[in-house]
Short mmCIF file of C-alpha atoms in Angstrom, two decimals:
data_model
loop_
_atom_site.label_atom_id
_atom_site.label_comp_id
_atom_site.label_asym_id
_atom_site.label_seq_id
_atom_site.Cartn_x
_atom_site.Cartn_y
_atom_site.Cartn_z
CA MET A 1437 39.50 171.62 296.33
CA PRO A 1438 42.59 171.14 294.14
CA GLU A 1439 45.41 168.86 295.23
CA PRO A 1440 47.82 170.61 297.63
CA ILE A 1441 50.98 172.12 296.17
CA ARG A 1442 54.34 172.33 297.91
CA VAL A 1443 55.97 175.74 298.26
CA ILE A 1444 59.43 176.38 299.67
CA VAL A 1445 60.66 179.61 301.23
CA THR A 1446 64.39 179.81 301.95
CA GLY A 1447 65.73 182.19 304.56
CA ALA A 1448 62.42 181.41 306.24
CA ALA A 1449 63.35 182.85 309.64
CA GLY A 1450 64.17 186.23 308.10
CA GLN A 1451 62.23 189.45 307.76
CA ILE A 1452 61.06 189.16 304.14
CA ALA A 1453 59.88 185.60 304.71
CA TYR A 1454 57.96 186.71 307.81
CA SER A 1455 55.76 188.91 305.62
CA LEU A 1456 55.73 186.53 302.64
CA ILE A 1457 54.67 183.36 304.45
CA TYR A 1458 51.38 184.88 305.59
CA GLN A 1459 50.50 185.92 302.02
CA LEU A 1460 51.20 182.39 300.80
CA ALA A 1461 49.29 180.72 303.63
CA LYS A 1462 46.25 182.99 303.27
CA GLY A 1463 45.85 182.31 299.55
CA ASP A 1464 46.92 185.69 298.16
CA VAL A 1465 49.43 184.18 295.73
CA PHE A 1466 48.23 180.76 294.57
CA GLY A 1467 44.51 181.31 295.04
CA ALA A 1468 41.90 181.26 297.78
CA ASP A 1469 41.02 177.62 297.07
CA GLN A 1470 44.58 176.24 296.69
CA PRO A 1471 45.77 174.19 299.68
CA LEU A 1472 49.50 173.96 300.21
CA TYR A 1473 52.32 172.53 302.25
CA LEU A 1474 54.85 175.11 303.36
CA HIS A 1475 58.51 174.05 303.27
CA LEU A 1476 60.59 176.45 305.36
CA LEU A 1477 64.38 176.30 305.03
CA ASP A 1478 67.01 178.11 307.06
CA ILE A 1479 70.46 177.47 308.51
CA PRO A 1480 70.88 175.43 311.73
CA PRO A 1481 71.48 178.45 314.05
CA MET A 1482 68.07 179.84 313.01
CA MET A 1483 66.02 176.75 313.83
CA GLY A 1484 64.86 178.19 317.16
CA VAL A 1485 63.53 181.31 315.47
CA LEU A 1486 61.95 179.20 312.74
CA GLU A 1487 60.17 177.15 315.40
CA GLY A 1488 58.52 180.37 316.55
CA VAL A 1489 57.44 181.15 312.97
CA VAL A 1490 55.85 177.69 312.73
CA MET A 1491 53.97 178.35 315.97
CA GLU A 1492 52.60 181.55 314.50
CA ILE A 1493 51.52 179.83 311.28
CA THR A 1494 49.65 177.29 313.42
CA ASP A 1495 48.10 180.04 315.53
CA CYS A 1496 46.84 181.87 312.43
CA ALA A 1497 44.48 178.89 311.90
CA LEU A 1498 44.63 179.22 308.12
CA PRO A 1499 42.55 176.51 306.41
CA LEU A 1500 44.72 176.29 303.26
CA VAL A 1501 47.82 175.17 305.19
CA LYS A 1502 47.88 171.39 305.16
CA GLY A 1503 51.27 171.09 306.82
CA VAL A 1504 54.55 172.85 307.55
CA VAL A 1505 58.02 171.41 307.07
CA ALA A 1506 60.67 173.44 308.92
CA THR A 1507 64.19 172.21 308.27
CA ALA A 1508 67.85 172.94 307.64
CA ASP A 1509 68.13 169.80 305.45
CA LEU A 1510 68.16 170.62 301.72
CA ALA A 1511 66.92 167.16 300.74
CA VAL A 1512 63.85 167.54 302.94
CA ALA A 1513 63.27 171.19 302.05
CA PHE A 1514 63.24 170.83 298.26
CA LYS A 1515 61.42 167.49 298.03
CA ASP A 1516 58.69 167.65 295.35
CA VAL A 1517 58.25 171.43 295.53
CA ASP A 1518 56.08 173.16 292.91
CA ALA A 1519 57.24 176.72 293.61
CA ALA A 1520 60.34 178.12 295.25
CA PHE A 1521 60.93 181.51 296.82
CA MET A 1522 64.70 181.79 297.20
CA VAL A 1523 64.80 184.55 299.79
CA GLY A 1524 67.87 183.54 301.79
CA SER A 1525 71.22 184.92 300.64
CA MET A 1526 74.36 186.43 302.09
CA PRO A 1527 73.76 190.18 302.50
CA ARG A 1528 76.49 192.69 301.78
CA LYS A 1529 78.28 193.63 305.00
CA GLN A 1530 80.27 196.76 305.71
CA GLY A 1531 83.61 196.68 303.95
CA MET A 1532 82.64 193.69 301.80
CA GLU A 1533 83.76 193.82 298.18
CA ARG A 1534 81.37 192.71 295.43
CA LYS A 1535 83.50 189.65 294.69
CA ASP A 1536 83.31 188.61 298.36
CA LEU A 1537 79.54 188.93 298.20
CA LEU A 1538 79.38 186.90 295.00
CA SER A 1539 81.69 184.25 296.45
CA ALA A 1540 79.43 183.66 299.45
CA ASN A 1541 76.31 183.56 297.29
CA VAL A 1542 77.76 181.29 294.60
CA LYS A 1543 78.28 178.69 297.35
CA ILE A 1544 74.71 179.08 298.65
CA PHE A 1545 73.04 178.95 295.24
CA LYS A 1546 75.26 176.12 293.99
CA GLU A 1547 74.09 173.95 296.89
CA GLN A 1548 70.46 174.99 296.55
CA GLY A 1549 70.52 174.64 292.75
CA GLU A 1550 71.85 171.10 293.12
CA ALA A 1551 69.10 170.34 295.65
CA LEU A 1552 66.44 171.69 293.29
CA ASP A 1553 67.90 169.55 290.50
CA LYS A 1554 67.84 166.43 292.64
CA TYR A 1555 64.64 166.77 294.66
CA ALA A 1556 62.20 169.34 293.21
CA LYS A 1557 59.65 168.78 290.48
CA LYS A 1558 61.03 169.52 287.02
CA THR A 1559 58.15 171.95 286.51
CA VAL A 1560 59.08 174.01 289.60
CA LYS A 1561 58.96 177.79 289.26
CA VAL A 1562 62.00 179.28 291.00
CA LEU A 1563 61.94 182.94 292.03
CA VAL A 1564 65.20 184.32 293.41
CA VAL A 1565 64.70 187.24 295.79
CA GLY A 1566 68.01 187.19 297.69
CA ASN A 1567 70.58 189.66 296.35
CA PRO A 1568 72.47 189.90 294.06
CA ALA A 1569 69.26 188.36 292.73
CA ASN A 1570 69.96 188.26 288.98
CA THR A 1571 73.32 186.54 289.26
CA ASN A 1572 72.15 184.31 292.12
CA ALA A 1573 69.35 183.11 289.81
CA LEU A 1574 71.84 182.49 287.02
CA MET A 1575 74.01 180.36 289.32
CA CYS A 1576 71.01 178.52 290.70
CA ALA A 1577 69.93 177.60 287.17
CA LYS A 1578 73.49 176.54 286.26
CA TYR A 1579 73.52 173.95 289.02
CA ALA A 1580 70.03 172.62 288.23
CA PRO A 1581 70.60 171.51 284.61
CA SER A 1582 67.62 169.13 284.50
CA ILE A 1583 65.20 172.02 285.13
CA PRO A 1584 64.58 174.35 282.15
CA LYS A 1585 66.29 177.73 282.46
CA LYS A 1586 62.96 179.41 281.72
CA ASN A 1587 61.79 178.09 285.10
CA PHE A 1588 64.20 180.46 286.87
CA SER A 1589 63.56 184.13 287.43
CA ALA A 1590 64.90 186.94 289.60
CA MET A 1591 62.75 189.58 291.22
CA THR A 1592 62.62 193.08 289.81
CA ARG A 1593 58.94 193.37 290.69
CA LEU A 1594 59.76 195.48 293.74
CA ASP A 1595 61.40 198.04 291.45
CA HIS A 1596 58.43 197.74 289.07
CA ASN A 1597 55.99 198.36 291.93
CA ARG A 1598 58.05 201.30 293.18
CA ALA A 1599 58.03 202.88 289.72
CA GLN A 1600 54.31 202.29 289.23
CA ALA A 1601 53.45 203.74 292.64
CA ALA A 1602 55.68 206.80 292.15
CA LEU A 1603 54.06 207.59 288.81
CA ALA A 1604 50.57 207.14 290.23
CA GLN A 1605 51.43 209.51 293.06
CA LYS A 1606 52.89 212.04 290.65
CA LEU A 1607 49.77 211.91 288.46
CA GLY A 1608 47.26 211.82 291.33
CA VAL A 1609 45.67 208.54 290.22
CA GLY A 1610 45.28 205.08 291.69
CA VAL A 1611 48.15 202.62 291.31
CA ALA A 1612 45.98 200.33 289.16
CA ASP A 1613 45.48 203.17 286.68
CA VAL A 1614 49.18 203.06 285.69
CA GLN A 1615 50.14 200.11 283.47
CA ASN A 1616 53.13 198.73 281.58
CA VAL A 1617 56.07 200.42 283.23
CA ILE A 1618 59.26 198.47 282.58
CA ILE A 1619 62.31 197.68 284.67
CA TRP A 1620 65.21 196.74 282.41
CA GLY A 1621 68.33 194.94 283.57
CA ASN A 1622 69.76 194.29 287.00
CA HIS A 1623 68.15 194.62 290.40
CA SER A 1624 70.79 197.16 291.34
CA SER A 1625 71.49 200.87 291.02
CA THR A 1626 72.08 200.38 287.26
CA GLN A 1627 68.52 199.20 286.56
CA PHE A 1628 66.52 201.31 284.11
CA PRO A 1629 62.92 202.18 285.04
CA ASP A 1630 61.33 203.05 281.70
CA VAL A 1631 57.99 204.82 281.20
CA ALA A 1632 58.19 205.16 277.41
CA HIS A 1633 55.58 202.44 276.89
CA ALA A 1634 53.52 203.02 280.05
CA SER A 1635 49.92 204.23 280.01
CA VAL A 1636 47.68 205.93 282.56
CA LEU A 1637 43.92 206.18 282.91
CA ILE A 1638 42.88 209.75 283.78
CA ASN A 1639 39.19 210.65 284.03
CA GLY A 1640 38.28 207.59 282.00
CA SER A 1641 40.71 208.44 279.21
CA LYS A 1642 43.85 206.42 278.49
CA LYS A 1643 47.02 208.27 277.56
CA SER A 1644 50.75 207.75 277.67
CA VAL A 1645 52.51 208.45 280.96
CA SER A 1646 55.12 210.48 279.08
CA ASP A 1647 52.43 212.78 277.68
CA ALA A 1648 50.55 212.97 280.98
CA ILE A 1649 53.63 214.02 282.96
CA ASN A 1650 55.18 215.99 280.09
CA ASP A 1651 58.55 216.40 281.81
CA LYS A 1652 61.33 214.55 280.02
CA ASP A 1653 63.99 215.81 282.43
CA TYR A 1654 62.09 214.36 285.39
CA LEU A 1655 61.35 211.02 283.69
CA GLN A 1656 64.98 210.55 282.62
CA GLY A 1657 66.47 212.12 285.76
CA ASP A 1658 64.93 212.29 289.22
CA PHE A 1659 62.41 209.52 288.55
CA VAL A 1660 65.10 207.09 287.39
CA LYS A 1661 67.38 207.97 290.29
CA MET A 1662 64.57 207.62 292.85
CA VAL A 1663 63.70 204.09 291.71
CA GLN A 1664 67.36 203.08 291.46
CA THR A 1665 68.11 204.25 295.02
CA ARG A 1666 64.80 203.55 296.77
CA GLY A 1667 66.18 200.53 298.63
CA ALA A 1668 68.98 202.63 300.11
CA ALA A 1669 66.46 205.32 301.08
CA VAL A 1670 64.36 202.76 302.96
CA ILE A 1671 67.44 201.52 304.83
CA ALA A 1672 68.42 205.08 305.72
CA ALA A 1673 64.95 205.79 307.13
CA ARG A 1674 64.10 202.42 308.66
CA LYS A 1675 67.61 201.26 309.60
CA MET A 1676 66.62 197.95 308.02
CA SER A 1677 66.11 196.84 304.44
CA SER A 1678 62.80 196.65 302.58
CA ALA A 1679 60.90 193.64 303.89
CA MET A 1680 57.14 194.20 303.68
CA SER A 1681 57.36 195.67 300.16
CA ALA A 1682 59.82 192.99 299.01
CA ALA A 1683 57.51 190.24 300.27
CA LYS A 1684 54.53 191.84 298.52
CA ALA A 1685 56.54 192.07 295.29
CA ALA A 1686 57.58 188.41 295.53
CA GLY A 1687 53.93 187.45 295.89
CA ASP A 1688 52.93 189.65 292.94
CA HIS A 1689 55.70 188.17 290.77
CA MET A 1690 54.74 184.56 291.49
CA LYS A 1691 50.98 185.20 291.23
CA ASP A 1692 51.36 186.63 287.73
CA TRP A 1693 53.77 183.83 286.78
CA TRP A 1694 51.29 181.26 288.08
CA PHE A 1695 48.07 182.67 286.62
CA GLY A 1696 49.17 184.93 283.76
CA THR A 1697 48.94 188.63 282.99
CA ALA A 1698 45.86 190.46 281.73
CA PRO A 1699 45.58 190.92 277.95
CA GLY A 1700 47.61 193.91 276.80
CA GLN A 1701 49.53 194.15 280.05
CA HIS A 1702 53.12 193.23 280.84
CA VAL A 1703 55.19 193.07 284.00
CA SER A 1704 58.91 193.14 284.76
CA MET A 1705 60.75 189.88 285.43
CA ALA A 1706 64.44 189.07 285.27
CA VAL A 1707 64.62 186.03 283.02
CA ILE A 1708 67.30 184.30 281.00
CA SER A 1709 68.15 186.55 278.06
CA ASP A 1710 67.64 185.17 274.56
CA GLY A 1711 69.32 188.16 272.95
CA SER A 1712 66.16 190.30 272.75
CA TYR A 1713 66.71 194.06 272.52
CA GLY A 1714 70.40 193.56 271.81
CA VAL A 1715 71.04 192.23 275.32
CA ALA A 1716 73.73 189.58 275.64
CA ALA A 1717 72.31 186.06 275.85
CA ASP A 1718 72.54 183.91 278.96
CA ILE A 1719 72.39 186.58 281.63
CA MET A 1720 69.41 187.10 283.93
CA PHE A 1721 68.07 190.39 282.63
CA SER A 1722 64.82 192.12 283.53
CA PHE A 1723 62.53 192.46 280.54
CA PRO A 1724 58.87 193.30 280.01
CA VAL A 1725 57.07 189.95 279.86
CA SER A 1726 53.54 188.84 279.14
CA ILE A 1727 52.45 185.57 280.72
CA LYS A 1728 49.85 183.08 279.53
CA PRO A 1729 47.57 181.27 281.97
CA GLY A 1730 49.61 178.37 283.28
CA GLY A 1731 52.82 180.34 283.50
CA GLU A 1732 54.38 180.40 280.04
CA TYR A 1733 56.01 183.80 279.74
CA GLN A 1734 57.20 185.62 276.64
CA ILE A 1735 59.50 188.63 276.41
CA VAL A 1736 57.43 191.42 274.87
CA GLN A 1737 58.93 192.10 271.44
CA GLY A 1738 59.09 195.08 269.12
CA LEU A 1739 59.06 197.97 271.58
CA PRO A 1740 60.95 200.98 270.23
CA VAL A 1741 64.15 201.73 272.18
CA SER A 1742 65.31 205.36 272.24
CA ASP A 1743 68.96 206.38 272.24
CA PHE A 1744 68.67 207.20 275.95
CA ALA A 1745 67.13 203.81 276.70
CA ARG A 1746 69.80 202.04 274.61
CA LYS A 1747 72.52 203.66 276.69
CA MET A 1748 70.81 202.64 279.93
CA LEU A 1749 70.25 199.05 278.78
CA ASP A 1750 73.90 198.73 277.79
CA ILE A 1751 75.10 200.00 281.20
CA THR A 1752 73.04 197.52 283.21
CA ALA A 1753 73.82 194.63 280.82
CA GLU A 1754 77.54 195.34 281.18
CA GLU A 1755 77.24 195.14 284.97
CA LEU A 1756 75.47 191.79 284.69
CA LEU A 1757 78.14 190.46 282.34
CA GLU A 1758 80.80 191.48 284.86
CA GLU A 1759 78.88 189.79 287.69
CA LYS A 1760 78.50 186.64 285.60
CA LYS A 1761 82.21 186.60 284.78
CA ASP A 1762 83.14 187.04 288.46
CA ALA A 1763 80.64 184.42 289.62
CA LEU A 1764 81.78 181.84 287.07
CA SER A 1765 85.41 182.43 288.06
CA LEU A 1766 84.42 181.36 291.58
CA CYS A 1767 82.85 178.07 290.45
CA GLN A 1768 84.92 175.04 291.29
CA ASP A 1769 83.91 172.95 288.30
#
């Protein structure tokens, strides 16, 4: 068996983590032969709940789990970790302004970024799940200057999965038959789910999703709106936010980042912008990426961008620039 890796989950007593931890421990993300130590971080008032989670991990009797570290101490939590799932964040509460939300999260991700910088491996892959995910990831990277910015990513895979599943349902095919949808921009209601470069396998024949659906108004209207507002729809129905699907998406994101994407396929990840597609540099923006075995990702280049897509990319980029400006104004240094 390979040497064990160390994987941290923050917000480990919460709902998303409850679904995610089992995937990690069972081998769904890092491989069925990859042993691991689980580092579980939460705030001191949640230590009792976290103790119960540790009991359940033990009771699952999963052979890949070589040990569990449950702690509220950042130095202990981030020590020598190979992969980080940054799930814990301050959620938006009723009446809370965006700047209030950013203020609370800048503090959290400043502290955790500094801990990553000081204690984690320099090769660590950091996936930020906690919202506002893109800007939280940007702040986390800012405060971990010794770790390359390309090692930080924010999750738009849930939106990607939602788009892929909705198209498969619309077309009456399996989810795996729909490939290369794209989520551009922010994990927010400004994101742009784009099918212009997506393909579908129907009766053994590959064709473009746009041609297969043949309804431009739907693909630029109801489809976009559904993906943008799906999280709110889940809350309205469930009275709680997406947890199972968010955990699955986090696992999918890290698995592809760890092992690579299939030839000819790309996935959506929010990564540090290098100016591709006319997007401002140095914001965490979701792009289509292809990933080599071992985890080196590249933004897919050269995709045609329609006038409609250009407008949508500009809207979501502007929101991210505003978030960045607000977040940086809250930094003390």
